[in-house]
XYZ file of C-alpha atoms in Angstrom:
569
model
C 25.146 -39.392 14.189
C 25.205 -35.679 12.997
C 22.150 -33.567 13.826
C 20.357 -31.696 11.023
C 17.221 -30.419 12.554
C 18.723 -27.101 12.003
C 19.359 -28.065 8.384
C 15.538 -26.934 7.321
C 13.519 -23.713 8.534
C 11.099 -24.531 11.129
C 7.870 -22.258 9.995
C 6.727 -24.728 7.807
C 8.332 -22.922 4.379
C 8.720 -25.376 1.448
C 10.747 -24.370 -1.584
C 9.619 -24.823 -5.013
C 9.878 -28.712 -5.580
C 7.514 -28.612 -1.994
C 10.104 -30.039 0.086
C 10.980 -28.734 3.193
C 12.564 -24.938 3.176
C 16.938 -25.960 3.251
C 18.043 -23.080 5.845
C 21.361 -22.458 4.009
C 20.121 -22.789 0.412
C 16.650 -21.434 0.527
C 15.426 -17.772 2.005
C 17.157 -14.628 3.729
C 18.483 -11.690 1.629
C 19.709 -14.384 -1.377
C 16.487 -14.874 -2.315
C 15.560 -11.462 -1.241
C 17.305 -9.624 -3.856
C 15.641 -11.317 -6.553
C 12.329 -9.828 -4.742
C 13.512 -6.419 -4.869
C 15.303 -6.679 -7.825
C 11.474 -7.139 -8.795
C 9.524 -4.636 -7.306
C 11.946 -1.638 -7.998
C 11.414 -2.767 -11.812
C 7.777 -3.201 -11.254
C 7.084 0.081 -9.480
C 9.108 1.713 -11.752
C 6.517 0.342 -14.308
C 4.143 1.651 -12.359
C 5.201 5.592 -11.597
C 6.592 5.545 -14.888
C 2.691 5.229 -15.825
C 0.995 6.896 -12.984
C 3.102 9.770 -11.597
C 2.057 11.748 -15.071
C -1.351 10.586 -15.687
C -2.953 13.427 -15.225
C -1.167 15.115 -17.463
C -2.047 12.448 -20.073
C -5.310 13.022 -19.367
C -5.459 16.759 -19.723
C -3.157 16.972 -23.125
C -3.902 13.544 -25.688
C -7.796 13.255 -24.063
C -7.916 16.653 -23.126
C -10.029 16.354 -19.959
C -10.425 19.067 -17.447
C -8.886 19.722 -14.610
C -11.591 17.774 -12.217
C -12.214 15.005 -14.816
C -8.042 14.130 -14.773
C -8.014 14.962 -11.157
C -10.738 11.988 -10.286
C -10.278 10.013 -13.236
C -6.734 9.509 -11.682
C -7.973 9.023 -8.169
C -9.929 6.401 -9.410
C -7.602 4.188 -11.288
C -5.495 4.558 -8.595
C -7.769 3.572 -6.070
C -8.798 0.279 -7.986
C -5.209 -0.395 -8.268
C -5.542 -0.841 -4.332
C -8.317 -2.843 -4.129
C -7.733 -4.816 -6.636
C -5.063 -7.047 -3.980
C -8.176 -8.611 -2.240
C -8.783 -10.289 -5.272
C -5.017 -11.666 -5.493
C -4.728 -11.675 -1.052
C -7.372 -14.358 -1.743
C -6.112 -16.515 -4.523
C -2.497 -16.886 -2.735
C -3.827 -17.102 0.885
C -6.826 -19.692 -0.128
C -5.643 -21.282 -3.613
C -1.930 -20.753 -5.495
C 0.264 -19.318 -2.652
C 2.092 -16.004 -2.976
C 4.192 -17.474 -5.440
C 2.285 -18.328 -8.567
C -0.043 -15.596 -7.633
C 3.053 -13.418 -7.898
C 3.692 -14.866 -11.345
C 0.479 -15.203 -13.154
C -0.426 -11.602 -12.394
C 2.535 -10.016 -13.504
C 2.336 -11.747 -16.742
C -1.410 -9.629 -16.812
C 0.735 -6.496 -15.828
C 2.853 -6.951 -18.887
C 0.328 -7.466 -21.852
C -1.231 -4.290 -19.869
C 1.941 -2.388 -20.271
C 1.974 -3.622 -23.683
C -1.551 -2.579 -24.613
C -0.781 1.351 -22.851
C 2.238 1.407 -25.153
C 0.266 0.396 -28.668
C -2.756 2.840 -27.612
C -0.137 5.667 -27.390
C 2.126 4.942 -30.415
C 0.687 3.022 -33.024
C -2.045 5.524 -35.867
C -5.407 4.752 -35.299
C -4.935 3.777 -31.314
C -3.204 6.607 -30.669
C -5.793 10.283 -30.511
C -5.001 12.836 -33.879
C -3.643 15.800 -32.633
C -3.469 19.576 -33.916
C -1.238 21.311 -32.761
C -2.133 21.519 -28.650
C -5.467 19.713 -29.133
C -6.083 16.438 -29.271
C -9.401 14.555 -30.630
C -9.647 11.216 -28.868
C -12.174 9.225 -30.352
C -14.641 6.777 -27.966
C -12.675 3.273 -29.142
C -9.283 4.861 -28.495
C -10.528 5.781 -24.926
C -11.928 2.404 -24.128
C -8.411 0.858 -25.849
C -6.413 3.095 -23.284
C -9.431 2.135 -19.981
C -9.218 -1.241 -20.653
C -5.144 -0.877 -20.956
C -5.187 1.188 -17.765
C -7.170 -1.000 -16.239
C -5.859 -4.237 -16.862
C -2.818 -2.710 -15.626
C -4.825 -1.826 -12.091
C -5.667 -6.098 -11.921
C -1.960 -7.358 -12.593
C -1.049 -4.873 -9.425
C -4.189 -6.169 -7.471
C -2.571 -9.783 -7.713
C 1.301 -8.461 -6.822
C 0.839 -5.929 -4.287
C -0.375 -7.737 -0.835
C 1.913 -10.659 -2.037
C 4.882 -9.550 -2.891
C 5.414 -7.916 1.035
C 4.534 -10.979 2.677
C 6.646 -13.104 -0.234
C 9.331 -11.251 1.004
C 9.089 -11.552 4.717
C 8.539 -15.646 4.116
C 12.346 -16.467 2.981
C 12.990 -15.227 7.039
C 11.964 -17.519 10.418
C 10.024 -16.159 12.883
C 11.083 -19.207 14.707
C 14.993 -18.028 14.722
C 15.871 -15.219 16.805
C 18.796 -14.144 13.946
C 16.285 -14.525 10.887
C 13.076 -12.671 12.618
C 15.734 -9.547 13.279
C 16.476 -9.753 9.850
C 13.353 -9.598 8.832
C 12.000 -6.202 10.428
C 15.109 -4.451 8.362
C 13.372 -5.995 4.862
C 10.689 -3.823 5.262
C 12.630 -0.601 5.617
C 14.264 -1.637 2.649
C 11.845 -3.215 0.916
C 10.277 0.248 0.810
C 13.238 1.481 -0.503
C 14.080 -0.892 -3.498
C 10.347 0.788 -4.070
C 11.483 4.658 -3.868
C 13.966 4.353 -6.058
C 11.544 2.480 -8.990
C 9.990 5.570 -8.076
C 12.737 7.862 -8.292
C 13.914 7.090 -12.175
C 10.202 7.172 -12.978
C 9.398 10.837 -11.722
C 12.853 11.826 -12.804
C 14.068 10.232 -16.165
C 10.377 9.417 -17.073
C 7.938 11.757 -16.590
C 11.230 14.012 -19.025
C 10.394 11.490 -21.660
C 6.794 11.424 -21.393
C 6.787 15.821 -22.046
C 9.761 16.384 -23.839
C 9.896 13.211 -26.109
C 6.245 11.685 -26.650
C 4.245 9.172 -24.982
C 5.120 6.447 -27.162
C 8.408 5.843 -25.268
C 7.272 7.518 -22.094
C 5.353 4.487 -21.600
C 7.384 1.966 -23.646
C 9.900 1.828 -21.538
C 7.767 1.367 -18.217
C 6.820 -1.858 -20.714
C 9.772 -2.955 -20.989
C 10.750 -2.535 -16.966
C 7.708 -4.527 -16.085
C 9.285 -7.501 -18.283
C 12.743 -7.151 -16.771
C 10.554 -7.280 -13.307
C 8.772 -10.591 -14.234
C 12.580 -12.377 -15.040
C 13.680 -11.255 -12.116
C 11.335 -12.913 -9.834
C 11.764 -16.448 -12.094
C 15.145 -16.142 -11.926
C 15.669 -16.128 -7.901
C 13.001 -19.561 -7.905
C 15.291 -22.082 -6.949
C 15.977 -19.597 -3.293
C 12.224 -18.767 -2.322
C 10.688 -20.528 0.667
C 7.363 -20.791 -0.276
C 4.203 -21.061 2.359
C 1.689 -23.299 1.629
C -1.750 -21.800 0.951
C -3.800 -22.607 4.153
C -7.283 -22.761 2.507
C -10.244 -19.896 1.934
C -9.317 -17.557 5.026
C -12.848 -16.129 4.152
C -14.678 -19.246 4.978
C -12.948 -19.926 8.268
C -14.116 -16.349 9.268
C -17.926 -16.995 8.504
C -17.739 -20.866 10.632
C -16.383 -18.768 13.336
C -19.650 -15.924 12.978
C -22.348 -18.293 12.178
C -21.145 -21.168 15.045
C -20.941 -17.766 17.366
C -24.262 -16.790 16.968
C -25.641 -20.547 16.885
C -24.575 -20.700 20.627
C -25.957 -17.207 21.648
C -28.105 -19.572 24.490
C -24.061 -21.243 25.469
C -21.886 -19.911 28.815
C -18.367 -19.504 28.159
C -16.279 -21.344 30.718
C -14.260 -19.304 33.134
C -11.230 -21.831 32.568
C -10.553 -20.951 29.271
C -8.356 -23.955 28.289
C -11.606 -25.848 27.964
C -12.219 -24.263 24.901
C -11.740 -26.942 21.616
C -8.453 -26.035 19.847
C -6.219 -29.494 18.452
C -4.128 -31.661 20.516
C -1.004 -31.180 17.824
C 2.070 -28.942 18.674
C 0.845 -27.198 15.497
C -3.206 -26.061 14.457
C -5.494 -27.192 11.946
C -4.652 -24.167 9.588
C -2.395 -25.265 6.848
C 0.587 -23.316 7.681
C -0.760 -21.596 10.654
C 1.243 -21.722 14.036
C -0.915 -22.277 16.941
C -2.682 -18.871 18.546
C -3.274 -18.305 22.498
C -6.470 -17.319 23.603
C -7.433 -13.286 24.120
C -9.507 -12.007 26.782
C -11.220 -9.082 24.550
C -14.048 -10.080 21.520
C -15.523 -12.634 23.783
C -18.643 -13.255 22.015
C -16.651 -14.567 19.864
C -15.500 -17.525 22.202
C -18.687 -19.444 21.988
C -17.788 -20.810 18.740
C -15.172 -22.789 21.000
C -17.359 -24.067 23.579
C -17.457 -27.664 22.478
C -21.293 -29.239 23.138
C -23.312 -32.614 22.849
C -24.612 -30.849 18.855
C -21.341 -30.058 17.955
C -20.339 -33.542 15.826
C -21.968 -35.211 12.276
C -21.600 -38.505 12.654
C -18.155 -39.568 13.747
C -16.658 -35.818 12.678
C -16.573 -32.611 13.755
C -18.617 -29.967 12.343
C -16.652 -27.201 11.397
C -19.592 -24.708 11.391
C -20.898 -25.436 15.071
C -17.269 -25.596 17.012
C -14.198 -23.773 16.064
C -10.619 -24.210 17.343
C -9.370 -21.202 20.116
C -7.566 -20.406 16.590
C -9.535 -19.776 14.212
C -11.826 -18.025 16.303
C -8.366 -15.632 17.081
C -7.855 -15.436 13.934
C -11.256 -13.503 13.489
C -10.389 -11.641 16.338
C -7.383 -10.332 15.178
C -8.701 -9.138 11.670
C -10.853 -7.765 13.852
C -8.914 -5.783 16.011
C -7.299 -4.686 12.760
C -9.834 -2.548 11.204
C -10.070 0.113 13.550
C -5.980 0.892 12.510
C -6.711 0.347 8.758
C -9.676 2.768 9.189
C -7.388 5.140 10.348
C -5.012 4.957 7.485
C -7.400 5.729 5.257
C -7.150 9.678 5.543
C -3.419 9.538 5.385
C -3.648 8.198 1.520
C -5.870 10.863 0.450
C -3.461 12.861 1.921
C -0.811 10.971 0.114
C -2.960 10.621 -3.497
C -2.352 14.608 -4.387
C 1.191 14.192 -4.682
C -0.126 12.699 -8.724
C -3.064 15.015 -8.716
C -3.573 18.452 -6.925
C 0.405 19.120 -6.229
C 0.912 18.482 -10.012
C -1.812 20.624 -10.927
C -0.115 23.043 -8.638
C 3.328 23.004 -9.882
C 1.442 23.501 -13.645
C 0.892 27.152 -12.084
C 4.385 28.020 -11.072
C 7.794 28.240 -13.294
C 9.167 25.258 -13.990
C 12.509 26.956 -15.443
C 16.156 25.327 -14.278
C 18.330 27.705 -15.923
C 17.754 29.688 -19.461
C 16.667 26.021 -21.433
C 15.510 23.412 -19.175
C 12.139 23.354 -17.981
C 11.161 20.788 -15.392
C 7.361 18.469 -15.568
C 5.727 19.170 -12.574
C 4.981 15.844 -11.912
C 8.978 15.464 -11.554
C 8.939 17.061 -7.856
C 7.142 13.729 -7.078
C 11.416 13.047 -7.044
C 11.684 14.806 -4.139
C 9.032 12.747 -2.132
C 11.365 9.739 -3.377
C 14.304 11.700 -2.283
C 13.017 11.834 0.881
C 11.857 8.017 1.670
C 15.653 7.181 -0.257
C 17.191 9.358 2.733
C 14.208 8.934 5.547
C 14.139 4.786 4.806
C 18.205 4.189 6.332
C 18.491 7.033 8.744
C 15.330 5.550 10.691
C 16.844 1.774 10.031
C 19.989 2.574 10.931
C 20.538 5.790 13.366
C 16.205 6.583 14.441
C 15.984 2.670 15.680
C 19.189 2.351 17.909
C 18.804 5.680 19.902
C 15.304 5.154 20.220
C 15.749 1.658 21.427
C 18.391 3.075 24.229
C 15.319 4.518 25.507
C 12.384 2.492 24.735
C 14.447 -0.862 25.388
C 12.292 -2.161 22.666
C 13.749 -4.342 19.742
C 12.330 -1.928 17.274
C 12.863 1.282 18.949
C 9.284 2.172 17.929
C 5.601 -0.043 18.295
C 4.418 -0.072 14.894
C 1.892 1.745 15.819
C 4.364 4.610 17.377
C 5.546 4.309 14.343
C 2.808 4.770 12.208
C 1.675 7.777 14.496
C 4.583 9.466 14.078
C 3.787 9.566 10.425
C -0.028 11.075 10.898
C 1.466 13.704 12.499
C 3.467 14.768 9.599
C 1.253 14.480 7.512
C -0.332 17.301 8.652
C 2.644 19.573 8.125
C 2.470 18.263 4.746
C -0.803 19.890 3.933
C -0.166 23.153 6.189
C 2.873 23.686 3.686
C 1.018 23.146 1.038
C -1.787 25.727 2.269
C 0.314 28.015 2.903
C 2.768 27.858 -0.413
C -1.355 28.076 -2.267
C -1.776 31.095 -0.012
C 1.383 33.122 -0.898
C 0.912 31.544 -5.005
C -2.667 33.350 -5.166
C -1.368 36.623 -2.980
C 1.311 36.881 -6.300
C -1.457 36.309 -8.634
C -3.913 38.892 -7.224
C -0.840 41.559 -6.906
C 0.463 41.533 -10.297
C -2.701 40.455 -11.837
C -1.410 37.084 -13.187
C -5.268 35.709 -13.669
C -4.634 34.737 -17.279
C -0.686 33.819 -17.368
C -0.185 29.817 -17.758
C 2.940 30.269 -14.926
C 3.377 32.838 -13.010
C 7.517 33.927 -12.373
C 7.325 31.779 -8.982
C 9.653 28.596 -8.685
C 8.297 25.423 -8.978
C 10.550 24.582 -6.219
C 8.834 26.249 -3.579
C 6.858 22.964 -3.622
C 9.863 20.717 -2.330
C 8.833 21.050 1.611
C 4.807 19.488 0.989
C 6.721 17.064 -1.387
C 9.464 15.907 1.233
C 7.264 16.339 4.041
C 5.063 14.077 2.763
C 8.128 11.560 1.875
C 9.533 11.562 5.230
C 5.127 10.612 6.645
C 5.683 7.551 3.881
C 8.554 6.059 5.518
C 6.801 6.498 9.108
C 3.403 5.236 8.062
C 3.424 3.216 5.020
C 6.351 1.098 6.092
C 4.998 0.733 9.918
C 1.809 -0.345 7.966
C 3.461 -3.169 6.117
C 5.085 -4.335 8.859
C 1.760 -4.182 10.917
C -0.057 -5.696 8.927
C 2.236 -8.556 8.160
C 3.012 -8.983 11.531
C -0.533 -8.970 13.203
C -1.787 -10.566 10.947
C -2.390 -14.709 11.550
C -0.258 -16.474 9.110
C -2.309 -18.280 6.860
C -4.427 -14.479 6.379
C -0.878 -12.845 5.518
C -1.718 -11.759 1.477
C -5.319 -10.737 2.871
C -3.811 -8.871 5.695
C -1.463 -6.829 3.978
C -4.932 -6.394 0.812
C -6.436 -4.895 3.864
C -4.054 -2.248 4.572
C -3.015 -1.410 0.785
C -7.228 -0.929 0.876
C -6.464 2.092 2.760
C -4.739 3.548 -0.572
C -7.689 3.002 -2.746
C -10.244 4.249 -0.145
C -7.653 7.409 -0.177
C -8.094 8.145 -3.397
C -11.634 7.336 -3.543
C -12.089 9.579 -0.499
C -9.949 12.332 -2.918
C -12.331 12.283 -5.634
C -15.849 12.315 -2.748
C -14.000 15.681 -1.912
C -12.762 16.823 -4.945
C -16.831 16.326 -6.809
C -18.580 17.304 -3.020
C -16.068 20.577 -3.482
C -16.667 21.092 -6.873
C -20.289 20.987 -6.972
C -20.763 22.961 -3.156
C -18.195 26.091 -4.003
C -19.707 26.012 -7.687
C -22.788 26.758 -6.901
C -24.711 30.053 -8.351
C -22.442 30.300 -11.094
C -18.971 30.740 -8.770
C -15.960 29.247 -10.032
C -15.472 27.231 -7.252
C -12.577 26.630 -5.452
C -10.774 24.359 -7.863
C -11.320 25.778 -11.797
C -9.275 24.749 -14.600
C -8.209 28.398 -14.080
C -6.532 27.599 -10.521
C -5.225 31.403 -10.463
C -9.186 32.550 -9.973
C -9.607 29.948 -7.205
C -8.947 28.724 -4.264
C -6.951 25.319 -4.196
C -5.514 26.477 -0.537
C -8.607 26.005 0.871
C -8.452 22.382 -0.037
C -5.350 22.065 1.727
C -6.462 23.388 4.572
C -9.567 21.077 4.707
C -6.476 17.724 4.258
C -4.941 19.604 7.305
C -7.999 19.579 9.363
C -9.440 15.774 8.610
C -6.022 14.616 9.361
C -5.744 16.268 12.670
C -8.834 14.416 13.890
C -7.994 11.182 12.443
C -4.497 11.702 14.489
C -6.724 12.240 17.523
C -8.931 8.954 17.113
C -5.996 7.207 16.019
C -4.436 7.727 19.468
C -7.878 6.476 21.588
C -7.565 3.104 18.694
C -3.773 2.773 19.286
C -4.647 2.714 22.694
C -7.527 0.490 22.954
C -5.351 -2.231 20.661
C -3.874 -5.414 21.763
C -1.070 -7.409 19.946
C -1.387 -10.786 19.031
C 0.164 -13.718 20.861
C 1.313 -16.644 18.948
C 1.297 -19.790 21.606
C 4.839 -20.561 22.428
C 6.221 -17.101 21.431
C 5.926 -14.584 23.997
C 7.795 -12.007 22.025
């Protein structure tokens, strides 16, 4: 008789027809090629319209430095808050596949409306020379399109990296090792899309027109949708596990209902279902941990825990359910430590661009590079460091640490936080030198001073290097440490650091502007940066990043990694 146990995955995944996933016909890199292609095109669309957005707001909607910068960071922040919506829908009801599919279509409609707002007479602002005169209706249509895109990307972002990781069976040692490489190549594909966006599309926007500049990203989004659906038969799907927020609420309520109940010293007496799998759809059992002991009360069985003949889930929870809540609580300090890093990262689309606008953008006598295109060097840095990390740094680190991944994910993120400090120091030094040239030669009223924009390359390159360590490590960390049935929500939680980083940038710019413009002063960030002190803003971010890293060291030392029952690794 032929044994067929190894034909199917053992992590609970199913195929598109809701049958057990066949290992040979589904998942692995075959399925991931469609997911990576989808992500590459979607990111091309996103960065194609987002990288140069600050210049569109200034040129077409007639906004100043502060207003344009804040509108960009507010929108970027929203793009990373809406993933909480997509994650909840995916984990609780639709699953990752259908959530990505539905929100991708919303995303495409938003990109289409944005293209129409920049190309159709009546929707497009009328301009006299270099000055445009947008109506309130035109501004409204533009922002409706912008926030439709924010909603669309919110459904995709928390699901797509987790959906890719779902294609590798964690119970299979060979596939588990491949999954770690997936996160590096996932981020690599993001930056291939960003590379085209920051080079070709930004140039088209500044030299051909915004209609083409936004139209091409809309086409890229259409291709992303096609890519995603084309791989449907090869995908492995995790079943949605019901509302994670309800399960969390049940543990909290049950714990407080049992304030006076004593937790037994023998933790094996805590309540857990007898089956090999947990009673949460699509989730493995979690082992008990000793920290946050208060919530163990929810798993202590008493006489009052039964409603008639069934258990009351608001009075008695399983150990796995309690550990779900503990896992989320343990993630929160690590999550918070990423906010300052995201604030540094957001400067590439705002202050770095505005800094570049004041410098000589010429490459030779005839070609002029748009300042937003310098983010190309951030992308090239990521494209360089992602495979170097995977193929060179990890094997070398493995020899010294003995760890399968070279560094723990917490160590990897910490390295990125240190590099981000140097990125801000580099940007600050460049601005000091730039302002010295302005003062020495009385260039205060020049639109661009005779200093090459390519002096900005080091600051972009360092941010890209920091990304490979911190952002990729963060994606992997939040996937690994999340309970199985909460992985989309956990990914969304990691993305909200970017949202809060953008909002913090808005808050800092607003506060700095208000404080430094008192008594009629121009302030640190006036419309004419030659008369300001943008370097002070970069020093502020460097100091905040250093303080954040010091706190992160304490958080990392305190953290306890998740333990899956039967999987000691």
